Coordinates of C-alpha atoms in Angstrom, one line a residue:
Chain A
X1 CA 0.0 0.0 0.0
X2 CA 1.2 3.4 -0.9
X3 CA -0.6 6.3 0.8
X4 CA -0.6 10.0 0.0
X5 CA -1.1 13.0 2.3
X6 CA -1.8 16.4 1.0
X7 CA 1.0 18.8 2.1
X8 CA -1.8 21.3 2.9
X9 CA -2.7 19.5 6.1
X10 CA -2.1 21.0 9.6
X11 CA -2.2 18.6 12.5
X12 CA -3.5 21.4 14.8
X13 CA -6.8 21.9 12.9
X14 CA -9.2 19.5 11.2
X15 CA -8.6 19.5 7.4
X16 CA -11.4 17.1 6.4
X17 CA -13.7 19.9 5.4
X18 CA -12.0 19.9 2.0
X19 CA -11.6 16.6 0.2
X20 CA -8.3 15.3 -1.0
X21 CA -9.2 16.1 -4.6
X22 CA -10.1 19.7 -3.6
X23 CA -6.9 20.2 -1.7
X24 CA -4.9 18.8 -4.5
X25 CA -6.4 21.2 -7.0
X26 CA -5.6 24.1 -4.6
X27 CA -2.0 23.0 -4.6
X28 CA -1.9 22.6 -8.3
X29 CA -3.4 26.1 -8.8
X30 CA -0.5 27.4 -6.6
X31 CA 1.9 25.9 -9.2
X32 CA 3.1 22.8 -7.3
X33 CA 2.9 19.5 -9.2
X34 CA 5.8 17.9 -7.3
X35 CA 5.1 15.0 -4.9
X36 CA 7.8 13.7 -2.5
X37 CA 8.0 10.1 -1.7
X38 CA 8.7 9.5 2.0
X39 CA 10.6 6.2 1.7
X40 CA 13.4 6.4 4.2
X41 CA 16.0 3.6 4.2
X42 CA 17.8 3.5 7.5
X43 CA 21.3 3.0 6.2
X44 CA 20.9 5.9 3.8
X45 CA 19.8 8.4 6.4
X46 CA 22.2 11.2 7.3
X47 CA 24.4 10.1 10.3
X48 CA 23.0 13.0 12.4
X49 CA 19.6 11.5 12.1
X50 CA 20.5 7.8 12.0
X51 CA 22.4 8.1 15.3
X52 CA 19.7 10.1 17.0
X53 CA 17.9 9.0 20.1
X54 CA 14.7 7.0 20.2
X55 CA 13.2 4.0 18.5
X56 CA 13.4 3.3 14.7
X57 CA 9.9 4.7 14.4
X58 CA 11.0 7.9 16.1
X59 CA 14.1 8.2 13.9
X60 CA 12.1 7.7 10.7
X61 CA 9.5 10.2 11.9
X62 CA 12.2 12.8 12.8
X63 CA 13.7 12.4 9.3
X64 CA 10.3 12.7 7.6
X65 CA 9.4 15.8 9.7
X66 CA 12.7 17.6 8.7
X67 CA 12.0 16.8 5.0
X68 CA 8.4 18.0 5.2
X69 CA 9.4 21.2 6.9
X70 CA 12.0 21.9 4.3
X71 CA 9.8 21.3 1.3
X72 CA 6.1 21.8 2.2
X73 CA 5.6 25.0 0.1
X74 CA 7.1 23.3 -3.0
X75 CA 5.0 20.1 -3.2
X76 CA 1.4 19.0 -3.7
X77 CA 1.6 15.8 -1.7
X78 CA 3.8 13.5 0.3
X79 CA 3.7 9.8 -0.5
X80 CA 4.9 7.3 2.2
X81 CA 5.3 3.8 0.9
X82 CA 4.3 1.4 3.7
X83 CA 6.8 -1.3 2.6
X84 CA 9.6 1.0 3.9
X85 CA 7.9 1.1 7.3
X86 CA 6.6 -2.5 7.5
X87 CA 10.1 -3.8 7.0
X88 CA 10.9 -2.6 10.5
X89 CA 7.8 -4.2 12.0
X90 CA 5.3 -2.5 14.3
X91 CA 8.1 -0.1 15.5
X92 CA 8.5 1.2 11.9
X93 CA 4.8 1.5 11.4
X94 CA 4.7 3.9 14.4
X95 CA 6.2 6.5 12.2
X96 CA 3.1 6.4 10.0
X97 CA 1.0 8.0 12.7
X98 CA -1.1 5.0 13.4
X99 CA -4.2 5.3 15.5
X100 CA -6.3 2.4 16.6
X101 CA -9.3 2.1 14.3
X102 CA -12.7 0.8 15.0
X103 CA -13.7 -2.1 12.7
X104 CA -17.0 -2.2 10.9
X105 CA -17.1 -5.1 8.6
X106 CA -14.7 -7.3 6.7
X107 CA -14.9 -5.8 3.2
X108 CA -13.9 -2.4 4.6
X109 CA -10.9 -3.4 6.6
X110 CA -8.2 -2.5 4.1
X111 CA -9.7 0.9 3.5
X112 CA -10.0 1.4 7.3
X113 CA -6.4 0.4 7.8
X114 CA -5.1 3.0 5.4
X115 CA -7.6 5.8 5.8
X116 CA -8.5 5.6 9.5
X117 CA -5.7 3.7 11.2
X118 CA -3.0 5.4 9.2
X119 CA -5.0 8.5 8.4
X120 CA -3.9 8.7 4.8
X121 CA -5.5 11.1 2.5
X122 CA -5.1 8.9 -0.6
X123 CA -4.0 5.4 -1.5
X124 CA -2.7 3.5 -4.5
X125 CA -4.5 0.3 -5.4
X126 CA -4.3 -2.6 -7.8
X127 CA -7.0 -2.9 -10.6
X128 CA -7.0 -6.6 -11.1
X129 CA -10.1 -7.4 -8.9
X130 CA -12.2 -4.8 -10.6
X131 CA -14.2 -1.8 -9.4
X132 CA -16.5 -3.7 -7.0
X133 CA -13.6 -4.9 -4.9
X134 CA -12.4 -1.3 -4.6
X135 CA -15.7 0.1 -3.5
X136 CA -14.7 0.5 0.2
X137 CA -11.9 2.8 -1.1
X138 CA -13.9 4.6 -3.8
X139 CA -16.8 5.2 -1.5
X140 CA -14.7 7.4 0.7
X141 CA -15.3 10.5 -1.4
X142 CA -13.1 12.7 0.8
X143 CA -10.0 10.5 0.1
X144 CA -8.1 9.8 -3.1
X145 CA -7.8 6.4 -4.9
X146 CA -5.0 6.0 -7.4
X147 CA -5.3 2.9 -9.5
X148 CA -2.2 1.3 -11.0
X149 CA -2.4 1.7 -14.8
X150 CA 1.0 1.6 -16.6
X151 CA 3.7 1.0 -14.0
X152 CA 7.3 2.0 -14.3
X153 CA 9.0 -1.4 -13.6
X154 CA 10.9 -2.9 -16.5
X155 CA 8.5 -5.9 -16.8
X156 CA 5.3 -3.9 -16.7
X157 CA 4.4 -4.7 -20.3
X158 CA 4.0 -8.4 -19.7
X159 CA 0.3 -8.1 -18.8
X160 CA -0.4 -4.4 -19.0
X161 CA 0.4 -4.2 -22.8
X162 CA -1.7 -7.3 -23.7
X163 CA -4.2 -6.3 -26.4
X164 CA -7.8 -6.8 -25.5
X165 CA -9.7 -8.6 -28.3
X166 CA -12.9 -6.5 -28.1
X167 CA -11.3 -3.1 -28.6
X168 CA -7.7 -3.9 -29.8
X169 CA -6.5 -1.5 -27.0
X170 CA -3.8 -2.6 -24.5
X171 CA -5.0 -3.6 -21.0
X172 CA -3.6 -0.5 -19.4
X173 CA -5.7 1.8 -21.6
X174 CA -8.8 -0.3 -20.8
X175 CA -8.0 0.3 -17.1
X176 CA -7.6 4.0 -17.7
X177 CA -10.9 4.2 -19.5
X178 CA -12.7 2.0 -16.9
X179 CA -11.5 4.3 -14.1
X180 CA -12.3 7.5 -16.0
X181 CA -15.7 6.4 -17.3
X182 CA -17.1 4.0 -14.6
X183 CA -15.1 3.9 -11.4
X184 CA -14.8 7.6 -10.7
X185 CA -18.4 8.2 -9.6
X186 CA -17.3 10.3 -6.6
X187 CA -14.6 12.3 -8.4
X188 CA -11.9 10.9 -6.2
X189 CA -10.0 8.5 -8.5
X190 CA -6.7 8.9 -10.2
X191 CA -4.2 6.7 -12.1
X192 CA -0.6 5.7 -11.5
X193 CA 1.6 5.9 -14.7
X194 CA 5.4 5.5 -14.7
X195 CA 7.4 8.5 -15.9
X196 CA 9.4 6.0 -18.0
X197 CA 6.6 5.7 -20.7
X198 CA 5.8 9.2 -22.2
X199 CA 4.0 7.7 -25.2
X200 CA 1.8 5.5 -23.1
X201 CA 1.2 8.4 -20.8
X202 CA 0.0 10.5 -23.7
X203 CA -2.5 7.9 -24.7
X204 CA -3.7 7.5 -21.1
X205 CA -4.2 11.3 -20.7
X206 CA -6.3 11.2 -23.9
X207 CA -8.4 8.4 -22.5
X208 CA -8.7 10.0 -19.1
X209 CA -8.6 13.8 -19.6
X210 CA -9.8 14.7 -16.2
X211 CA -8.1 12.2 -13.8
X212 CA -5.2 13.1 -11.6
X213 CA -2.1 11.1 -12.6
X214 CA 0.5 10.0 -10.1
X215 CA 3.8 9.8 -11.9
X216 CA 6.6 7.9 -10.2
X217 CA 9.9 7.1 -11.8
X218 CA 11.7 10.4 -12.5
X219 CA 15.2 10.6 -11.1
X220 CA 16.4 7.2 -9.8
X221 CA 14.4 5.2 -12.3
X222 CA 15.5 7.2 -15.3
X223 CA 12.1 8.7 -16.2
X224 CA 11.9 11.5 -18.7
X225 CA 10.8 14.6 -16.7
X226 CA 10.3 17.0 -19.7
X227 CA 8.6 14.4 -21.9
X228 CA 6.4 13.1 -19.1
X229 CA 5.2 16.5 -17.9
X230 CA 4.4 17.5 -21.5
X231 CA 2.5 14.2 -22.2
X232 CA 0.8 14.0 -18.8
X233 CA -0.6 17.5 -17.9
X234 CA -4.3 18.1 -18.4
X235 CA -5.9 20.9 -20.4
X236 CA -5.1 23.4 -17.5
X237 CA -1.5 22.4 -17.5
X238 CA -2.1 20.6 -14.1
X239 CA -3.4 17.1 -13.2
X240 CA 0.0 15.5 -12.3
X241 CA 1.7 14.5 -9.1
X242 CA 5.3 14.2 -10.2
X243 CA 6.8 11.9 -7.6
X244 CA 10.5 12.0 -6.6
X245 CA 12.0 10.2 -3.6
X246 CA 15.6 9.4 -3.3
X247 CA 16.9 12.4 -5.2
X248 CA 15.2 14.6 -2.6
X249 CA 15.6 12.6 0.5
X250 CA 19.3 11.9 0.1
X251 CA 20.4 15.1 -1.6
X252 CA 23.0 15.3 1.1
X253 CA 24.3 12.8 3.6
X254 CA 25.4 15.5 5.9
X255 CA 23.8 17.7 8.6
X256 CA 22.6 20.0 5.8
X257 CA 20.3 17.2 4.5
X258 CA 17.1 19.2 4.9
X259 CA 18.5 22.3 3.1
X260 CA 19.9 20.1 0.3
X261 CA 16.5 18.4 0.0
X262 CA 14.9 21.8 -0.4
X263 CA 17.4 22.8 -3.1
X264 CA 16.6 19.6 -5.0
X265 CA 12.8 20.1 -4.6
X266 CA 13.2 23.7 -5.9
X267 CA 15.1 22.4 -8.9
X268 CA 12.4 19.8 -9.7
X269 CA 9.6 22.2 -9.0
X270 CA 11.1 24.7 -11.5
X271 CA 11.9 22.0 -14.1
X272 CA 8.3 20.7 -13.9
X273 CA 6.8 24.2 -14.3
X274 CA 9.1 24.9 -17.3
X275 CA 7.5 22.1 -19.2
X276 CA 3.8 22.7 -18.3
X277 CA 2.0 24.3 -21.2
Chain B
X1 CA -0.9 -8.9 1.8
X2 CA -2.1 -12.3 2.8
X3 CA 0.5 -14.6 4.2
X4 CA 0.4 -18.3 4.8
X5 CA 2.2 -20.5 7.3
X6 CA 2.5 -24.2 7.1
X7 CA 0.8 -25.9 10.0
X8 CA 3.9 -28.1 10.2
X9 CA 6.1 -25.4 11.8
X10 CA 7.4 -25.6 15.3
X11 CA 8.7 -22.4 16.9
X12 CA 11.1 -24.3 19.0
X13 CA 13.2 -25.7 16.1
X14 CA 14.2 -24.4 12.8
X15 CA 11.9 -25.6 10.0
X16 CA 13.6 -23.9 7.0
X17 CA 15.4 -27.1 6.0
X18 CA 12.2 -28.1 4.1
X19 CA 10.7 -25.5 1.7
X20 CA 7.1 -24.3 2.0
X21 CA 6.3 -26.4 -1.2
X22 CA 7.8 -29.5 0.4
X23 CA 6.0 -29.1 3.7
X24 CA 2.8 -28.4 1.8
X25 CA 3.2 -31.7 -0.1
X26 CA 3.8 -33.5 3.1
X27 CA 0.6 -32.2 4.6
X28 CA -1.4 -33.1 1.4
X29 CA 0.1 -36.6 1.4
X30 CA -1.3 -36.9 4.9
X31 CA -4.8 -36.1 3.5
X32 CA -5.2 -32.5 4.7
X33 CA -6.2 -30.0 2.0
X34 CA -8.0 -27.6 4.4
X35 CA -6.5 -24.2 5.0
X36 CA -7.8 -22.0 7.9
X37 CA -7.9 -18.2 7.5
X38 CA -6.8 -16.5 10.7
X39 CA -8.9 -13.3 10.2
X40 CA -10.1 -12.4 13.7
X41 CA -12.6 -9.6 14.0
X42 CA -12.6 -8.2 17.5
X43 CA -16.3 -7.9 17.9
X44 CA -16.9 -11.5 16.7
X45 CA -14.5 -13.1 19.2
X46 CA -16.0 -15.2 22.0
X47 CA -16.5 -13.0 25.1
X48 CA -14.1 -15.2 27.1
X49 CA -11.3 -14.1 24.7
X50 CA -12.5 -10.6 23.9
X51 CA -12.6 -9.6 27.6
X52 CA -9.3 -11.3 28.4
X53 CA -6.3 -9.3 29.6
X54 CA -3.6 -7.7 27.5
X55 CA -3.3 -5.5 24.4
X56 CA -5.4 -6.1 21.3
X57 CA -2.4 -7.8 19.8
X58 CA -2.2 -10.2 22.7
X59 CA -6.0 -10.9 22.5
X60 CA -5.8 -11.7 18.8
X61 CA -2.7 -13.9 19.4
X62 CA -4.5 -15.8 22.2
X63 CA -7.5 -16.5 19.9
X64 CA -5.3 -17.6 17.0
X65 CA -3.3 -19.9 19.3
X66 CA -6.4 -21.6 20.6
X67 CA -7.7 -22.1 17.0
X68 CA -4.3 -23.5 15.8
X69 CA -4.1 -25.8 18.8
X70 CA -7.6 -27.2 18.1
X71 CA -7.1 -27.7 14.3
X72 CA -3.4 -28.2 13.6
X73 CA -3.7 -31.9 12.6
X74 CA -6.6 -31.2 10.2
X75 CA -5.1 -28.5 8.0
X76 CA -2.3 -27.9 5.5
X77 CA -1.8 -24.2 6.2
X78 CA -3.0 -21.2 8.2
X79 CA -3.6 -17.9 6.3
X80 CA -3.6 -14.7 8.3
X81 CA -4.8 -11.7 6.3
X82 CA -2.8 -8.6 7.3
X83 CA -5.7 -6.3 6.8
X84 CA -7.4 -7.7 9.9
X85 CA -4.3 -6.8 11.9
X86 CA -3.3 -3.5 10.3
X87 CA -6.8 -2.2 11.1
X88 CA -5.6 -2.1 14.7
X89 CA -2.4 -0.4 13.9
X90 CA 1.0 -1.5 15.3
X91 CA -0.7 -3.1 18.3
X92 CA -2.6 -5.5 16.0
X93 CA 0.4 -6.3 13.9
X94 CA 2.2 -7.5 17.1
X95 CA -0.1 -10.5 16.8
X96 CA 1.6 -11.5 13.5
X97 CA 4.9 -12.2 15.3
X98 CA 6.8 -9.4 13.8
X99 CA 10.6 -9.2 14.2
X100 CA 12.6 -6.3 13.1
X101 CA 14.2 -7.0 9.7
X102 CA 17.4 -5.8 8.2
X103 CA 16.9 -3.9 5.0
X104 CA 18.9 -4.7 1.9
X105 CA 17.7 -2.6 -1.1
X106 CA 14.5 -1.0 -2.1
X107 CA 13.1 -3.6 -4.5
X108 CA 13.2 -6.3 -1.8
X109 CA 11.4 -4.4 0.9
X110 CA 8.0 -5.9 0.4
X111 CA 9.3 -9.4 0.3
X112 CA 11.4 -8.7 3.4
X113 CA 8.4 -7.3 5.3
X114 CA 6.3 -10.4 4.7
X115 CA 9.0 -13.1 4.7
X116 CA 11.5 -11.8 7.3
X117 CA 9.7 -9.2 9.5
X118 CA 6.5 -11.2 9.6
X119 CA 8.2 -14.6 9.0
X120 CA 5.4 -15.8 6.7
X121 CA 6.0 -19.1 4.7
X122 CA 4.0 -17.9 1.7
X123 CA 2.3 -14.8 0.4
X124 CA -0.5 -13.9 -2.0
X125 CA 0.5 -11.3 -4.6
X126 CA -1.1 -9.3 -7.5
X127 CA -0.1 -10.2 -11.1
X128 CA -0.6 -6.8 -12.8
X129 CA 3.0 -5.6 -12.7
X130 CA 4.3 -8.8 -14.2
X131 CA 6.9 -11.4 -13.2
X132 CA 9.8 -9.0 -13.0
X133 CA 8.1 -7.0 -10.2
X134 CA 7.6 -10.2 -8.2
X135 CA 11.2 -11.4 -8.5
X136 CA 12.0 -10.5 -4.9
X137 CA 9.2 -12.9 -3.8
X138 CA 9.8 -15.6 -6.4
X139 CA 13.5 -15.7 -5.8
X140 CA 12.9 -16.9 -2.2
X141 CA 12.7 -20.5 -3.2
X142 CA 12.0 -21.7 0.3
X143 CA 8.8 -19.6 0.5
X144 CA 5.5 -19.8 -1.5
X145 CA 4.1 -17.2 -3.8
X146 CA 0.4 -17.4 -4.7
X147 CA -0.6 -15.2 -7.6
X148 CA -4.2 -13.8 -7.8
X149 CA -5.7 -15.5 -10.9
X150 CA -9.6 -15.6 -10.8
X151 CA -10.8 -14.0 -7.6
X152 CA -14.0 -14.8 -5.7
X153 CA -15.4 -11.2 -5.5
X154 CA -18.6 -10.5 -7.4
X155 CA -16.9 -8.0 -9.8
X156 CA -13.9 -10.1 -10.5
X157 CA -14.9 -10.6 -14.2
X158 CA -14.6 -6.9 -15.1
X159 CA -10.9 -7.2 -16.0
X160 CA -10.1 -10.9 -15.3
X161 CA -12.5 -12.2 -18.0
X162 CA -11.4 -9.8 -20.8
X163 CA -10.4 -11.8 -23.8
X164 CA -6.8 -11.4 -25.0
X165 CA -6.6 -10.7 -28.7
X166 CA -3.6 -12.9 -29.4
X167 CA -4.9 -16.2 -28.0
X168 CA -8.7 -15.5 -27.5
X169 CA -8.3 -16.7 -23.9
X170 CA -9.5 -14.7 -20.9
X171 CA -6.9 -12.7 -18.9
X172 CA -7.1 -15.0 -15.9
X173 CA -6.1 -18.0 -18.0
X174 CA -3.2 -16.0 -19.5
X175 CA -2.1 -15.3 -15.9
X176 CA -2.4 -19.0 -15.0
X177 CA -0.3 -20.0 -18.0
X178 CA 2.3 -17.3 -17.4
X179 CA 2.8 -18.5 -13.8
X180 CA 2.9 -22.2 -14.7
X181 CA 5.2 -21.8 -17.8
X182 CA 7.4 -18.8 -17.0
X183 CA 7.2 -17.5 -13.4
X184 CA 7.5 -20.8 -11.5
X185 CA 11.3 -21.2 -12.1
X186 CA 11.9 -22.1 -8.5
X187 CA 8.9 -24.4 -8.1
X188 CA 7.4 -22.2 -5.4
X189 CA 4.5 -20.5 -7.2
X190 CA 0.8 -21.1 -6.9
X191 CA -2.5 -19.5 -7.9
X192 CA -5.5 -18.0 -6.1
X193 CA -8.8 -19.0 -7.5
X194 CA -12.2 -18.3 -5.9
X195 CA -14.3 -21.4 -5.0
X196 CA -17.3 -19.6 -6.5
X197 CA -16.1 -20.4 -10.1
X198 CA -15.8 -24.2 -10.6
X199 CA -15.8 -23.9 -14.5
X200 CA -13.1 -21.3 -14.5
X201 CA -11.2 -23.4 -11.9
X202 CA -11.3 -26.5 -14.2
X203 CA -9.9 -24.5 -17.1
X204 CA -7.2 -23.1 -14.8
X205 CA -6.2 -26.6 -13.5
X206 CA -5.9 -27.7 -17.1
X207 CA -3.6 -24.8 -17.9
X208 CA -1.5 -25.3 -14.7
X209 CA -1.6 -29.0 -13.9
X210 CA 1.2 -28.8 -11.3
X211 CA 0.6 -25.6 -9.4
X212 CA -0.8 -25.4 -5.9
X213 CA -4.2 -23.6 -5.9
X214 CA -5.3 -21.6 -2.9
X215 CA -9.1 -21.7 -3.0
X216 CA -10.9 -19.1 -0.8
X217 CA -14.7 -18.6 -0.9
X218 CA -16.2 -21.7 0.5
X219 CA -18.6 -21.1 3.4
X220 CA -19.4 -17.5 3.9
X221 CA -18.9 -16.5 0.3
X222 CA -21.2 -19.3 -1.0
X223 CA -18.6 -21.3 -2.9
X224 CA -19.4 -24.8 -4.1
X225 CA -17.2 -27.1 -2.0
X226 CA -17.9 -30.3 -3.9
X227 CA -17.7 -28.8 -7.4
X228 CA -14.5 -26.8 -6.5
X229 CA -12.7 -29.8 -5.1
X230 CA -13.6 -32.0 -8.1
X231 CA -12.6 -29.2 -10.5
X232 CA -9.4 -28.1 -8.7
X233 CA -7.5 -31.2 -7.5
X234 CA -4.4 -32.2 -9.4
X235 CA -3.7 -35.7 -10.9
X236 CA -2.8 -37.0 -7.4
X237 CA -6.1 -35.7 -6.0
X238 CA -4.1 -33.1 -4.1
X239 CA -2.8 -29.6 -5.1
X240 CA -5.5 -27.5 -3.3
X241 CA -5.5 -25.3 -0.2
X242 CA -9.3 -25.1 0.5
X243 CA -9.5 -22.0 2.7
X244 CA -12.2 -21.4 5.3
X245 CA -12.3 -18.6 7.8
X246 CA -15.4 -17.4 9.6
X247 CA -17.2 -20.8 9.6
X248 CA -14.3 -22.3 11.6
X249 CA -13.3 -19.2 13.7
X250 CA -16.8 -18.4 14.9
X251 CA -18.3 -21.9 15.0
X252 CA -19.3 -21.0 18.6
X253 CA -19.4 -17.7 20.5
X254 CA -19.1 -19.4 23.8
X255 CA -16.2 -20.7 25.9
X256 CA -16.3 -23.9 23.8
X257 CA -15.2 -21.9 20.7
X258 CA -12.0 -24.0 20.1
X259 CA -13.8 -27.3 20.3
X260 CA -16.5 -26.0 18.0
X261 CA -13.8 -24.8 15.6
X262 CA -12.3 -28.3 15.6
X263 CA -15.7 -29.9 14.9
X264 CA -16.2 -27.6 11.9
X265 CA -12.7 -28.2 10.7
X266 CA -13.3 -32.0 10.9
X267 CA -16.5 -31.6 8.9
X268 CA -14.8 -29.6 6.2
X269 CA -11.8 -31.9 6.2
X270 CA -14.0 -34.9 5.6
X271 CA -16.2 -33.2 3.0
X272 CA -13.1 -32.2 1.0
X273 CA -11.7 -35.8 1.1
X274 CA -15.1 -37.2 0.0
X275 CA -14.8 -35.2 -3.3
X276 CA -11.1 -35.9 -4.0
X277 CA -10.7 -38.4 -6.8

């Protein structure tokens, strides 16, 4: 599970009056399409953080807090990837701000875990089981649901590029169209499309002109920032969450890591805006 | 993430000398194709357990331990579903026996979380990102990897039944064939097929004659036990993990819950064996 949190939140006051989609649009209108992945790897943390006091959860939390403080005005969302926290067991998950949730019924447990227990504003989900299986996520109209569409891993084509007999379109375009035309009944759905595939991204944007697209893969995975931004923005030159992780988080291994993260976020922010039309 | 543990394990001695696949075959040879899902819902637990002492994690663990003790000789595997634990936050995850894992590199984090941190013997995974994305799971030859193929939810057909242009076969059969012919290089892969679709299960068994098939959906979801067992067993009359959860876990709400769970497990065990050929 990957979850997203709007950078516009403030722990001191309730922010649920605006939905995730509304807060995202507010950030986009302010010119920030950058999304920072909060995927801390312990051995890559600056020594000043890694050797700090407290549990693993507290160390990860301190690092995330410093990164957020240094970049909040430059980004539209933060995206913690739960695998990076689960790898440390319950101690690591403490860093994701977990609160005990009340349970309602079985089919809603996953949605409750991510939206209530971990208080995420949005989540990425797999499409394979269809819209009906995702109803507990999609029905939470105030949260965001990003469906994997064309992923950035090298072997993504194996199933995602299979041509569907009925329409002669690849499976990933069928998914894009299904989400845009049928799943998005509450206006809270989006797609995940790797920045390594600008041509596919262009076709997806044409099939889903209104959907937010989460775009991982720039930086470490070698994605094409300029090509992806040009291919992926919507008619307003918005609609993207351009996600970067390691390039920002580990911009410096020294005590200046937060300032260096900010410099890299500024660079990405400006590069993104240069290629919006 | 759903993980599986062979019922053959013993915490007091190392069990990794035999792989998950080998231990599974040992249990099948002993005539046990039943798998019990350990998906405890707090409000459905017997009062004697629910009002016991300790944290939520300790209460869930005590319940699971009583169920395992009452049914271990009747089943081939236990299948805890992490959503039922994550819904309680880190406290709930304590019940899954988490140990802190060492992290190696990013692509292996999910596999490490489930196999090392949570010490699962096997895991269920989504096929959409292709074999390459699952390599960190598949490369762990001593563990099992069950790939979602034809799921038991009502809307499963939306994508899984789409016909692929090249071969005119539905997507789920393409997945079954890919896993059987290409992904299963270490002999540790299996498929997940809902017990609600005996016809599809028969076609999948024909496409993947050797793969273990995890079969959820009997009982609460209305699956056809007799039809599914007949359609799903391999040439040896084995090859299935017939998964039941609520019918076993909540067979009684009283202090006799463990004995009642055993009675229901015996009933399912015998019914399964009646329909093996």
